[in-house]
C-alpha positions as CSV (number, residue, x, y, z in Angstrom):
1,X,-27.8,41.6,85.3
2,X,-30.6,44.2,85.6
3,X,-34.1,43.6,84.3
4,X,-33.5,46.4,81.7
5,X,-30.4,44.7,80.4
6,X,-32.1,41.3,80.4
7,X,-35.0,42.8,78.4
8,X,-32.7,44.5,75.9
9,X,-30.8,41.3,75.4
10,X,-34.1,39.4,75.0
11,X,-35.3,41.9,72.5
12,X,-32.0,41.8,70.5
13,X,-32.2,38.0,70.4
14,X,-35.9,38.2,69.4
15,X,-35.2,40.6,66.5
16,X,-32.2,38.7,65.0
17,X,-34.4,36.4,62.9
18,X,-36.4,39.3,61.7
19,X,-33.3,41.3,60.8
20,X,-31.8,38.3,59.0
21,X,-35.1,37.7,57.2
22,X,-35.2,41.4,56.0
23,X,-31.7,41.1,54.7
24,X,-32.2,37.9,52.9
25,X,-35.7,38.5,51.5
26,X,-35.1,38.6,47.8
27,X,-37.4,38.6,44.8
28,X,-37.2,36.3,41.7
29,X,-35.3,37.0,38.5
30,X,-37.3,38.4,35.7
31,X,-36.8,39.2,31.9
32,X,-36.5,42.9,32.8
33,X,-33.6,41.9,35.1
34,X,-31.9,40.3,32.1
35,X,-31.9,43.7,30.3
36,X,-30.8,45.4,33.5
37,X,-27.7,43.2,33.9
38,X,-24.4,44.9,32.9
39,X,-21.9,42.9,30.8
40,X,-18.2,43.1,31.5
41,X,-15.7,42.3,28.8
42,X,-12.1,42.6,27.5
43,X,-10.0,43.1,30.7
44,X,-6.6,44.7,29.8
45,X,-3.8,44.9,32.4
46,X,-1.7,48.1,32.1
47,X,2.1,47.6,31.5
48,X,2.9,48.7,35.0
49,X,0.3,46.3,36.4
50,X,-1.5,49.1,38.3
51,X,-4.7,49.3,36.4
52,X,-7.1,47.2,34.5
53,X,-9.2,48.6,31.6
54,X,-12.4,46.9,30.6
55,X,-15.7,47.5,28.9
56,X,-19.2,47.6,30.5
57,X,-22.2,47.0,28.4
58,X,-25.6,48.4,29.4
59,X,-29.1,48.4,27.8
60,X,-30.7,51.7,26.7
61,X,-34.4,50.7,26.8
62,X,-35.5,53.9,25.0
63,X,-33.1,53.4,22.1
64,X,-33.6,49.6,22.3
65,X,-29.9,48.8,22.0
66,X,-26.8,48.0,24.0
67,X,-24.0,50.4,24.6
68,X,-20.4,49.8,25.8
69,X,-18.4,52.1,27.9
70,X,-14.7,51.8,28.9
71,X,-13.7,51.8,32.6
72,X,-10.6,51.1,34.6
73,X,-10.1,49.8,38.1
74,X,-7.0,49.7,40.3
75,X,-5.5,46.2,40.3
76,X,-4.9,46.7,44.1
77,X,-8.6,47.2,44.5
78,X,-10.7,50.4,44.8
79,X,-13.2,52.5,42.9
80,X,-13.6,52.1,39.2
81,X,-13.2,55.1,36.9
82,X,-15.2,55.7,33.7
83,X,-12.9,56.6,30.8
84,X,-15.0,56.9,27.7
85,X,-18.1,59.1,27.1
86,X,-21.6,58.0,28.1
87,X,-24.1,57.7,25.3
88,X,-21.7,56.3,22.6
89,X,-20.3,52.8,22.4
90,X,-16.6,52.3,22.8
91,X,-14.7,49.0,22.7
92,X,-11.3,47.2,22.4
93,X,-9.3,49.3,24.9
94,X,-5.6,48.8,24.6
95,X,-2.8,50.4,26.6
96,X,0.1,52.1,25.0
97,X,3.4,50.4,25.8
98,X,4.3,53.2,28.3
99,X,0.9,52.9,30.0
100,X,0.1,56.6,29.6
101,X,-2.6,56.3,27.0
102,X,-5.5,54.1,26.1
103,X,-6.5,53.6,22.4
104,X,-9.9,52.2,21.7
105,X,-12.5,51.8,18.9
106,X,-15.6,54.0,18.6
107,X,-18.0,55.3,16.0
108,X,-18.9,58.9,16.9
109,X,-21.0,61.6,15.3
110,X,-22.5,59.0,12.9
111,X,-19.1,58.4,11.5
112,X,-17.1,55.2,10.8
113,X,-15.5,53.2,13.6
114,X,-12.1,54.6,14.2
115,X,-9.2,54.4,16.6
116,X,-9.4,57.0,19.4
117,X,-6.7,58.0,22.0
118,X,-7.3,58.9,25.6
119,X,-4.9,60.1,28.2
120,X,-5.1,57.9,31.3
121,X,-5.1,61.0,33.5
122,X,-8.2,62.3,31.8
123,X,-9.4,64.7,29.1
124,X,-11.2,64.4,25.8
125,X,-10.5,61.5,23.5
126,X,-8.7,62.4,20.3
127,X,-9.4,60.6,17.0
128,X,-6.3,58.9,15.6
129,X,-7.4,57.3,12.3
130,X,-9.7,58.7,9.6
131,X,-10.3,55.9,7.2
132,X,-13.1,55.7,4.6
133,X,-14.2,52.3,6.0
134,X,-14.6,51.0,9.5
135,X,-11.5,49.9,11.5
136,X,-12.0,46.2,12.4
137,X,-9.3,46.1,15.1
138,X,-5.8,47.3,16.0
139,X,-2.8,46.6,18.2
140,X,0.1,48.8,19.5
141,X,3.6,48.4,18.2
142,X,6.2,47.9,21.0
143,X,7.7,51.3,20.3
144,X,4.4,53.1,21.0
145,X,4.8,55.1,17.8
146,X,2.7,52.9,15.5
147,X,-0.4,50.7,15.3
148,X,-1.2,47.8,13.1
149,X,-4.8,48.3,11.9
150,X,-7.1,45.8,10.2
151,X,-9.2,47.2,7.4
152,X,-11.5,45.7,4.9
153,X,-11.2,47.0,1.3
154,X,-13.7,49.9,1.0
155,X,-16.9,49.7,-1.0
156,X,-17.3,51.8,-4.2
157,X,-19.8,53.9,-2.3
158,X,-17.3,54.6,0.5
159,X,-14.6,55.6,-2.0
160,X,-17.2,57.9,-3.8
161,X,-18.1,59.5,-0.5
162,X,-14.5,60.0,0.5
163,X,-13.8,61.7,-2.8
164,X,-16.3,64.5,-2.1
165,X,-15.1,67.8,-0.7
166,X,-15.5,67.8,3.1
167,X,-17.7,70.9,3.1
168,X,-19.8,70.1,0.0
169,X,-22.6,68.5,2.0
170,X,-23.6,69.6,5.4
171,X,-24.8,67.0,8.0
172,X,-28.3,68.6,8.0
173,X,-28.7,67.8,4.3
174,X,-28.1,64.1,4.8
175,X,-31.7,63.6,6.1
176,X,-33.1,65.2,3.0
177,X,-31.0,63.2,0.6
178,X,-32.9,60.5,-1.3
179,X,-31.7,57.0,-0.9
180,X,-30.3,55.4,-4.0
181,X,-31.7,52.2,-5.5
182,X,-29.5,49.4,-4.2
183,X,-27.2,47.8,-6.7
184,X,-27.4,44.1,-7.4
185,X,-25.1,41.6,-5.7
186,X,-22.6,40.1,-8.1
187,X,-21.3,36.8,-6.7
188,X,-18.3,34.9,-7.9
189,X,-17.0,33.2,-4.7
190,X,-17.7,29.7,-3.4
191,X,-18.2,31.0,0.1
192,X,-20.7,33.8,-0.7
193,X,-22.7,34.3,2.5
194,X,-22.0,35.0,6.1
195,X,-24.3,35.7,9.1
196,X,-24.2,39.3,10.2
197,X,-22.6,40.3,6.9
198,X,-24.9,38.9,4.2
199,X,-23.6,38.3,0.6
200,X,-19.8,38.3,0.3
201,X,-17.9,40.0,-2.5
202,X,-14.1,40.1,-3.2
203,X,-13.4,42.9,-0.7
204,X,-10.8,41.5,1.7
205,X,-9.3,42.4,5.1
206,X,-5.7,43.5,5.2
207,X,-3.1,44.8,7.6
208,X,-2.0,48.4,7.6
209,X,0.6,50.2,9.8
210,X,-0.4,53.6,11.1
211,X,2.2,56.1,12.1
212,X,0.9,58.2,15.0
213,X,3.2,61.2,14.4
214,X,2.8,61.4,10.6
215,X,-0.8,60.3,10.6
216,X,0.0,58.1,7.7
217,X,-1.3,54.6,6.8
218,X,0.8,52.0,5.0
219,X,-0.7,48.8,3.6
220,X,1.5,45.8,4.4
221,X,-0.6,42.8,3.2
222,X,-2.6,42.4,0.1
223,X,-4.2,39.8,-2.3
224,X,-7.4,37.9,-2.7
225,X,-7.1,36.7,0.9
226,X,-8.4,37.8,4.3
227,X,-5.6,38.7,6.8
228,X,-6.4,38.9,10.5
229,X,-5.2,38.5,14.1
230,X,-2.0,40.7,13.8
231,X,0.7,40.4,16.4
232,X,3.9,42.5,16.7
233,X,7.3,40.9,17.1
234,X,9.1,42.1,20.2
235,X,11.5,44.2,18.2
236,X,8.6,45.8,16.2
237,X,10.1,44.8,12.9
238,X,7.7,42.1,11.9
239,X,4.0,41.3,12.1
240,X,2.6,37.8,12.5
241,X,-0.9,37.2,11.2
242,X,-3.5,34.5,10.3
243,X,-4.5,34.0,6.7
244,X,-6.0,31.3,4.4
245,X,-3.8,31.6,1.3
246,X,-4.4,28.0,0.0
247,X,-4.5,27.6,-3.7
248,X,-6.3,27.6,-6.0
249,X,-9.3,28.8,-3.9
250,X,-9.2,29.6,-0.1
251,X,-12.9,29.1,0.1
252,X,-12.6,25.4,-0.5
253,X,-10.5,24.6,2.6
254,X,-10.4,25.1,6.4
255,X,-6.8,25.9,6.2
256,X,-5.4,29.0,7.8
257,X,-1.7,29.4,8.5
258,X,0.5,31.8,10.5
259,X,2.5,34.2,8.3
260,X,4.9,37.0,9.0
261,X,5.6,40.2,7.1
262,X,7.9,43.1,7.7
263,X,6.2,46.1,9.3
264,X,7.9,48.6,7.0
265,X,6.8,46.8,3.9
266,X,6.2,49.2,1.0
267,X,5.0,46.7,-1.6
268,X,1.8,45.7,0.2
269,X,3.3,42.5,1.6
270,X,4.1,40.9,-1.7
271,X,6.4,38.4,-0.1
272,X,5.1,37.2,3.3
273,X,6.9,34.4,5.1
274,X,4.8,31.2,5.8
275,X,5.4,30.0,9.3
276,X,3.1,27.0,9.6
277,X,2.0,24.4,7.0
278,X,-0.6,22.4,8.8
279,X,-3.5,21.6,6.4
280,X,-6.0,22.4,9.2
281,X,-6.6,25.7,11.0
282,X,-3.6,27.5,12.6
283,X,-4.5,30.8,14.2
284,X,-4.1,33.3,17.1
285,X,-0.3,33.9,16.9
286,X,1.8,35.1,19.9
287,X,5.5,35.8,19.9
288,X,8.0,34.6,22.5
289,X,9.8,37.5,24.2
290,X,13.0,36.7,22.3
291,X,11.2,36.7,19.0
292,X,12.4,33.1,18.1
293,X,9.1,31.3,18.5
294,X,5.4,31.8,17.7
295,X,2.8,30.0,19.8
296,X,-0.7,29.5,18.2
297,X,-3.8,27.3,18.2
298,X,-3.7,24.4,15.8
299,X,-6.4,22.0,14.6
300,X,-4.4,19.1,13.0
301,X,-7.3,17.1,11.6
302,X,-8.8,19.2,8.8
303,X,-11.3,16.4,7.9
304,X,-13.0,16.8,11.3
305,X,-12.9,20.6,11.2
306,X,-14.7,21.8,14.3
307,X,-14.9,18.3,15.8
308,X,-11.1,18.2,16.0
309,X,-9.3,19.3,19.1
310,X,-7.7,22.8,19.1
311,X,-4.2,22.2,20.3
312,X,-1.5,24.5,21.6
313,X,1.5,24.5,19.2
314,X,4.7,26.5,18.6
315,X,6.8,27.0,15.5
316,X,10.1,28.9,14.9
317,X,9.2,32.4,13.9
318,X,11.3,32.1,10.7
319,X,9.5,28.8,9.8
320,X,10.4,25.2,10.5
321,X,9.2,22.2,12.3
322,X,6.0,22.7,14.3
323,X,5.6,21.2,17.8
324,X,2.1,20.4,19.1
325,X,2.3,20.7,22.9
326,X,-1.1,19.7,24.2
327,X,-1.9,16.3,22.6
328,X,-1.9,14.6,26.0
329,X,-4.3,17.3,27.4
330,X,-6.8,16.5,24.6
331,X,-8.8,19.7,25.3
332,X,-9.6,22.8,23.3
333,X,-7.3,25.7,23.9
334,X,-7.7,29.4,23.1
335,X,-5.7,32.6,23.2
336,X,-2.1,31.4,23.9
337,X,0.3,34.0,25.2
338,X,3.9,33.7,26.4
339,X,4.7,34.8,29.9
340,X,6.9,37.9,30.3
341,X,10.0,35.7,31.1
342,X,9.3,33.4,28.2
343,X,9.4,30.3,30.5
344,X,5.7,29.3,30.0
345,X,2.8,29.8,27.7
346,X,-0.6,30.8,29.1
347,X,-3.8,29.7,27.4
348,X,-7.5,29.2,28.1
349,X,-8.6,25.6,28.2
350,X,-12.1,24.1,28.0
351,X,-12.4,21.2,30.4
352,X,-15.3,19.3,31.9
353,X,-17.8,22.2,31.6
354,X,-15.4,24.9,32.7
355,X,-13.0,27.4,31.0
356,X,-9.8,27.9,33.0
357,X,-6.4,29.6,32.4
358,X,-3.6,27.0,32.2
359,X,0.1,27.3,31.6
360,X,2.5,25.1,29.7
361,X,6.0,25.3,31.3
362,X,9.0,25.4,28.9
363,X,12.4,24.1,29.7
364,X,15.6,25.8,28.7
365,X,18.6,23.6,28.1
366,X,22.0,24.7,26.6
367,X,20.5,27.8,25.1
368,X,17.8,25.9,23.2
369,X,14.1,25.6,24.0
370,X,12.7,22.2,24.6
371,X,9.2,21.3,25.5
372,X,8.5,19.4,28.6
373,X,6.4,16.2,28.6
374,X,3.2,16.4,30.6
375,X,3.8,19.9,31.9
376,X,0.1,20.8,31.8
377,X,-0.7,20.7,35.5
378,X,-0.3,24.4,36.4
379,X,-3.4,26.4,36.1
380,X,-3.2,30.1,37.3
381,X,-7.0,30.3,37.2
382,X,-8.7,27.0,38.1
383,X,-12.0,25.7,39.4
384,X,-15.6,25.3,38.5
385,X,-15.8,28.7,36.8
386,X,-15.6,30.2,33.3
387,X,-12.9,32.7,32.1
388,X,-14.2,34.5,29.1
389,X,-11.1,36.6,28.5
390,X,-7.7,37.4,30.1
391,X,-4.6,39.5,29.8
392,X,-1.2,39.5,31.6
393,X,1.1,42.2,32.7
394,X,4.4,42.8,30.9
395,X,6.4,42.7,34.1
396,X,7.8,39.8,36.1
397,X,4.9,39.6,38.6
398,X,3.0,37.2,36.4
399,X,-0.3,38.8,37.4
400,X,-3.3,38.0,35.2
401,X,-6.5,40.1,34.7
402,X,-9.5,38.1,33.7
403,X,-13.3,38.3,33.4
404,X,-14.7,35.4,35.4
405,X,-18.2,34.1,35.9
406,X,-19.9,31.3,37.8
407,X,-23.5,29.8,37.5
408,X,-24.8,32.4,40.0
409,X,-22.6,35.4,39.1
410,X,-22.2,37.2,35.7
411,X,-18.7,38.2,34.5
412,X,-16.7,40.5,36.7
413,X,-13.0,41.5,36.5
414,X,-10.7,39.5,38.7
415,X,-6.9,39.6,39.4
416,X,-5.0,36.4,39.7
417,X,-1.8,37.0,41.7
418,X,0.4,34.6,43.6
419,X,-2.2,31.8,43.4
420,X,-5.0,34.0,44.7
421,X,-8.0,35.2,42.7
422,X,-9.5,38.6,43.8
423,X,-12.6,40.2,42.5
424,X,-12.1,43.8,41.6
425,X,-15.4,45.0,40.0
426,X,-18.9,44.7,41.3
427,X,-21.0,46.1,38.5
428,X,-24.1,43.9,39.2
429,X,-23.9,43.6,42.9
430,X,-26.6,46.1,43.6
431,X,-29.1,44.4,41.3
432,X,-28.2,40.8,42.3
433,X,-28.4,41.7,46.0
434,X,-32.2,42.0,45.6
435,X,-32.6,38.7,43.6
436,X,-32.6,35.1,44.7
437,X,-30.8,32.9,42.1
438,X,-30.5,29.2,41.7
439,X,-27.1,27.6,42.4
440,X,-26.1,25.7,39.3
441,X,-24.8,22.2,40.3
442,X,-22.5,20.1,38.1
443,X,-23.7,16.5,38.0
444,X,-22.7,13.2,36.4
445,X,-24.9,10.4,35.0
446,X,-24.5,7.4,32.7
447,X,-26.0,7.2,29.2
448,X,-27.7,4.2,27.7
449,X,-24.4,2.6,26.6
450,X,-22.6,3.3,29.9
451,X,-20.9,6.5,28.8
452,X,-20.2,8.9,31.6
453,X,-21.8,12.3,30.9
454,X,-21.8,15.6,32.8
455,X,-24.2,18.5,32.9
456,X,-25.6,21.4,35.0
457,X,-28.7,21.2,37.1
458,X,-30.5,24.3,38.2
459,X,-33.1,23.6,40.9
460,X,-36.2,25.9,41.1
461,X,-35.6,28.9,43.4
462,X,-37.0,28.0,46.8
463,X,-36.9,24.3,46.0
464,X,-38.0,21.9,48.8
465,X,-35.9,18.7,48.9
466,X,-37.8,15.6,47.8
467,X,-40.4,17.6,45.7
468,X,-41.0,16.6,42.1
469,X,-41.2,19.7,40.0
470,X,-41.7,20.5,36.3
471,X,-38.4,20.2,34.4
472,X,-37.0,21.7,31.2
473,X,-34.3,19.9,29.1
474,X,-32.2,22.6,27.3
475,X,-29.7,21.1,24.8
476,X,-26.9,23.4,23.9
477,X,-25.9,24.9,20.5
478,X,-22.9,23.9,18.4
479,X,-22.9,21.0,18.2
480,X,-19.2,21.5,19.2
481,X,-19.9,23.7,22.3
482,X,-21.0,23.0,25.9
483,X,-22.9,24.3,28.9
484,X,-20.3,25.9,31.1
485,X,-19.9,27.1,34.7
486,X,-21.1,30.6,33.8
487,X,-24.1,32.7,34.3
488,X,-27.0,31.4,32.2
489,X,-29.8,34.0,32.3
490,X,-32.2,31.6,30.6
491,X,-31.6,28.9,33.1
492,X,-32.1,31.5,35.9
493,X,-35.4,32.7,34.4
494,X,-36.8,29.2,34.2
495,X,-35.6,28.4,37.8
496,X,-37.2,31.6,39.0
497,X,-40.5,30.3,37.5
498,X,-40.5,27.0,39.3
499,X,-38.7,24.8,36.8
500,X,-35.8,22.4,37.3
501,X,-33.4,23.1,34.4
502,X,-31.3,20.3,32.9
503,X,-28.3,21.4,30.8
504,X,-26.5,18.3,29.6
505,X,-23.2,18.1,27.8
506,X,-23.8,15.1,25.6
507,X,-21.4,13.6,23.1
508,X,-20.5,16.2,20.6
509,X,-19.7,18.7,23.4
510,X,-16.2,20.2,23.8
511,X,-14.2,19.8,27.0
512,X,-14.2,16.0,27.1
513,X,-11.7,15.0,24.4
514,X,-11.8,14.5,20.7
515,X,-13.2,11.0,20.8
516,X,-16.2,12.2,22.8
517,X,-16.6,15.2,20.5
518,X,-16.5,13.4,17.2
519,X,-18.9,10.7,18.3
520,X,-21.8,12.4,16.6
521,X,-19.9,13.2,13.3
522,X,-22.5,12.7,10.5
523,X,-24.7,11.0,13.2
524,X,-26.8,13.8,14.8
525,X,-29.7,12.9,17.1
526,X,-28.3,9.5,18.0
527,X,-25.7,9.3,20.8
528,X,-26.4,12.9,21.8
529,X,-30.1,12.0,22.0
530,X,-29.3,9.1,24.3
531,X,-27.1,11.4,26.5
532,X,-29.7,14.1,26.7
533,X,-32.4,11.7,27.7
534,X,-30.1,10.1,30.3
535,X,-30.1,13.4,32.2
536,X,-33.9,13.4,32.1
537,X,-33.9,9.9,33.5
538,X,-31.4,10.8,36.1
539,X,-33.4,13.8,37.3
540,X,-36.6,11.7,37.5
541,X,-34.8,8.9,39.4
542,X,-33.4,11.5,41.8
543,X,-37.0,12.6,42.6
544,X,-36.5,16.1,41.2
545,X,-38.2,16.1,37.8
546,X,-41.9,15.3,37.5
547,X,-42.1,12.8,34.6
548,X,-45.5,14.1,33.7
549,X,-44.4,17.7,33.4
550,X,-41.4,17.9,31.1
551,X,-40.5,20.4,28.4
552,X,-37.6,20.7,26.0
553,X,-36.1,23.4,23.9
554,X,-32.9,25.0,22.6
555,X,-31.3,27.3,20.1
556,X,-29.2,26.5,17.0
557,X,-28.0,22.9,17.4
558,X,-30.1,23.0,20.5
559,X,-33.1,23.6,18.2
560,X,-31.9,20.8,15.9
561,X,-31.5,18.5,19.0
562,X,-35.0,19.5,20.1
563,X,-36.5,18.4,16.7
564,X,-34.6,15.0,16.9
565,X,-35.8,14.5,20.5
566,X,-39.5,15.1,20.0
567,X,-39.4,12.9,16.9
568,X,-38.2,10.0,19.0
569,X,-40.2,10.4,22.2
570,X,-43.5,11.7,23.4
571,X,-42.4,12.2,27.0
572,X,-42.4,16.0,26.6
573,X,-45.5,18.2,27.0
574,X,-44.0,21.1,25.1
575,X,-41.0,22.0,22.9
576,X,-39.4,25.2,21.6
577,X,-37.1,24.9,18.6
578,X,-35.1,28.0,18.0
579,X,-33.0,28.5,14.9
580,X,-33.2,24.8,14.0
581,X,-32.9,23.0,10.7
582,X,-35.4,20.8,8.9
583,X,-34.8,19.7,5.3
584,X,-31.1,19.9,5.3
585,X,-30.6,19.6,1.6
586,X,-32.5,22.9,1.2
587,X,-29.8,24.6,3.3
588,X,-27.0,23.8,0.9
589,X,-26.2,27.0,-0.9
590,X,-28.6,28.9,1.4
591,X,-26.7,29.1,4.7
592,X,-23.0,29.8,5.2
593,X,-21.9,26.2,5.9
594,X,-21.0,25.1,2.4
595,X,-17.7,23.4,3.4
596,X,-19.2,21.8,6.5
597,X,-22.0,20.2,4.6
598,X,-19.7,18.7,2.0
599,X,-17.1,17.6,4.5
600,X,-19.5,15.9,6.9
601,X,-22.3,14.7,4.7
602,X,-20.8,14.7,1.2
603,X,-22.0,16.3,-1.9
604,X,-25.8,16.2,-1.9
605,X,-26.1,15.5,-5.6
606,X,-24.2,12.2,-5.2
607,X,-26.7,9.3,-4.7
608,X,-24.4,7.5,-2.2
609,X,-24.7,10.5,0.2
610,X,-28.4,11.1,0.1
611,X,-29.1,8.5,2.9
612,X,-26.9,10.5,5.3
613,X,-28.5,13.8,4.3
614,X,-31.9,12.4,4.8
615,X,-31.1,10.7,8.2
616,X,-29.9,14.0,9.5
617,X,-32.9,16.0,8.4
618,X,-35.5,16.4,11.1
619,X,-38.1,17.2,8.4
620,X,-38.4,13.5,7.5
621,X,-39.4,12.7,11.0
622,X,-42.0,15.4,11.5
623,X,-44.9,12.9,11.1
624,X,-43.8,11.3,14.4
625,X,-43.9,14.7,16.3
626,X,-47.1,15.2,18.4
627,X,-45.5,17.5,21.0
628,X,-46.8,21.1,20.9
629,X,-43.9,23.0,19.4
630,X,-43.1,26.6,18.8
631,X,-40.5,27.4,16.1
632,X,-38.5,30.6,16.3
633,X,-35.7,32.4,14.5
634,X,-34.2,35.6,13.1
635,X,-35.4,37.0,9.9
636,X,-31.9,37.6,8.5
637,X,-30.1,34.7,10.1
638,X,-27.6,33.2,7.5
639,X,-26.1,30.9,10.1
640,X,-29.2,28.7,10.5
641,X,-31.9,30.5,8.4
642,X,-35.5,30.7,9.5
643,X,-36.2,28.4,6.5
644,X,-36.0,25.4,8.8
645,X,-38.4,26.7,11.3
646,X,-40.8,27.7,8.5
647,X,-40.6,24.2,7.0
648,X,-41.2,22.4,10.4
649,X,-44.1,24.8,11.3
650,X,-45.8,24.4,7.9
651,X,-45.5,20.6,8.1
652,X,-46.8,20.5,11.7
653,X,-49.7,22.8,10.7
654,X,-50.5,20.6,7.7
655,X,-50.6,17.6,10.0
656,X,-53.0,19.4,12.4
657,X,-50.5,19.6,15.3
658,X,-50.3,22.3,17.9
659,X,-47.6,24.7,16.7
660,X,-46.5,28.3,16.3
661,X,-43.9,30.3,14.4
662,X,-42.2,33.4,15.6
663,X,-39.9,35.4,13.4
664,X,-37.9,38.3,14.7
665,X,-37.3,41.1,12.2
666,X,-33.8,42.3,11.4
667,X,-32.2,39.7,13.7
668,X,-29.2,37.5,13.0
669,X,-28.4,34.2,14.6
670,X,-27.5,35.9,17.9
671,X,-30.1,38.5,18.8
672,X,-28.9,42.0,19.5
673,X,-32.2,44.0,20.1
674,X,-33.0,44.1,23.8
675,X,-36.8,44.1,23.3
676,X,-36.6,41.0,21.2
677,X,-34.5,39.2,23.8
678,X,-37.1,40.1,26.4
679,X,-40.0,39.1,24.1
680,X,-38.4,35.7,23.4
681,X,-38.0,35.0,27.2
682,X,-41.6,35.9,27.8
683,X,-42.8,33.6,24.9
684,X,-40.6,30.8,26.3
685,X,-42.4,31.1,29.7
686,X,-45.9,31.5,28.2
687,X,-45.4,28.3,26.0
688,X,-44.0,26.2,28.8
689,X,-46.4,27.5,31.4
690,X,-49.4,26.6,29.3
691,X,-48.4,23.2,28.0
692,X,-46.1,21.9,30.9
693,X,-47.8,23.5,33.9
694,X,-51.3,23.7,32.5
695,X,-51.7,27.5,32.8
696,X,-54.7,28.8,30.8
697,X,-52.8,31.8,29.3
698,X,-52.4,31.8,25.5
699,X,-49.3,29.7,24.8
700,X,-48.0,31.6,21.8
701,X,-48.1,35.1,23.3
702,X,-46.0,36.7,26.0
703,X,-47.7,37.9,29.2
704,X,-47.1,41.4,28.1
705,X,-46.0,42.7,24.7
706,X,-42.7,44.4,23.9
707,X,-42.5,47.7,22.1
708,X,-40.9,46.2,19.0
709,X,-43.3,43.8,17.2
710,X,-42.6,40.3,16.1
711,X,-44.1,38.3,13.3
712,X,-46.2,35.5,14.7
713,X,-48.1,32.7,13.1
714,X,-50.2,30.1,14.8
């Protein structure tokens, strides 16, 4: 070997660590990165199995809003192709039965949301429907000549506008037109409010059949009921749908049933056929390929409402005895769909902090369908991951398109084929290649009474083993919900800023069975408090969490949990309670949970119920709270109104405690405005950094202000 070769080899070896370092040097995740992330939704496999359509959401910082665009990618892999126009949101892509066209929803030119049609080979989209109100959703008929469209009854203003001649008012005149004084809300319903909607009237949603050739719309359901989730029978003659038609008042029950109606109905569905009779919730119908059966999701215990397990069930499509298939599974199921050959039913299942796709295998004997015992083992998409949506091809391949995420990767489109899961889209690869993320770990620990509990641990980015670090306990919302094996941008933000993040799934969480879930029924802040604190104790015992630098906070039931936690312990240096409650009795008739309150706690005016109402009201424990706490919420949130945050803030202020109140204008329970989402993250960090880490920066202000102001009190 010559000296020149030796030197070159030596130089190459010497440079390897530097090259590797250059490739792996990544920066930390920031609130701006949260807005830069693209969201992938609604994967739809084409009938021939060759393409997958999906939507990609992006943030327009100048307009301060999110926009969705429709794309498609070859199922065999390859470059993705943009289908819908940039600069206007489009959603709900659905393939025509022959696979030549994509129909989708979009509101263009400041008009109503309508159904549009796009040739898969390219060209401009054509508007199909032209209704006076927004189209809620739609589905193709098997013949490809019709759509079922869901529409809410139009408002008087929409009818008045529709009656005007098309050329009477030019678009340019609209800006000069003076706004009319709003009319009063006239309420006569028991359920009179809903988040993101506001006050409810008697306008209902119904099914219509749209004929593509004739451009005609025929109403096929009617009445003082809401009809939703339409599904075509394989022969295209009938429609299954979900509706609460209980008497005398649907608002008083959790009941929804599966119904069918003929698709050529000319009397507005005066005589629908009732398929299910379960007093609880039956929904999300799906037909078997031979049209004899309908699969659906069923909650059989109406008294437990959301605490009850959502089972997989089937009924004869003409009505008859229902069969609940998944009792032994004892896990919540979603979105059931028959396989193309009718031999199994696919569904999403929540299990142990994951969301997988499972299959129930059906047995055929002597021409009749029987339902196998314990046939729940097959899972086409399995593992510590989260499937947010899926669709399957109409052919015999059994391929499944799904959006899948993990703790360190946001949703991307995957194809499940022959037991193999293949990633097809890479919309966030470029951004994430520059960022170092925390690897979420699923851990188990025992609660005070010996109950086994699970949860996710995010160690700080760059964590050194054996080092005690500041830690944040983040209870989840719900209460019937869970932390999953998905990408949690808040956990990643905290981990990037030096915190260990603890995400427990305490009793009340889904994915662990009904007994585990209903353990906190009418008993909030007790067993779930014990389970939440058990994770803190575990992290301290493991030498990860510094017991002198702990913070806590969450949103919705996570905010309620936070209030219960800081009223029972002073271990935390800081707390953030987002969209929480306080004096629960003041929420009765103010939020949209009228049935839930009465079912779980009883009528508040009855003396025998007041002790339960008071026990579950964090407000009555506020005197015990000394933890510096920031309360937050949306100004027009009717799910958990800002009233609770205002009450807790005012009480804390009156007691002379360290506190702050942040109200976000024009926000519902789930925030939509990008600048508000960013502002909230910055305020989280400022509050925790000041009180947990001891930073000197003002705790109630973000490190830099967002363009859209918030209302802040301190």
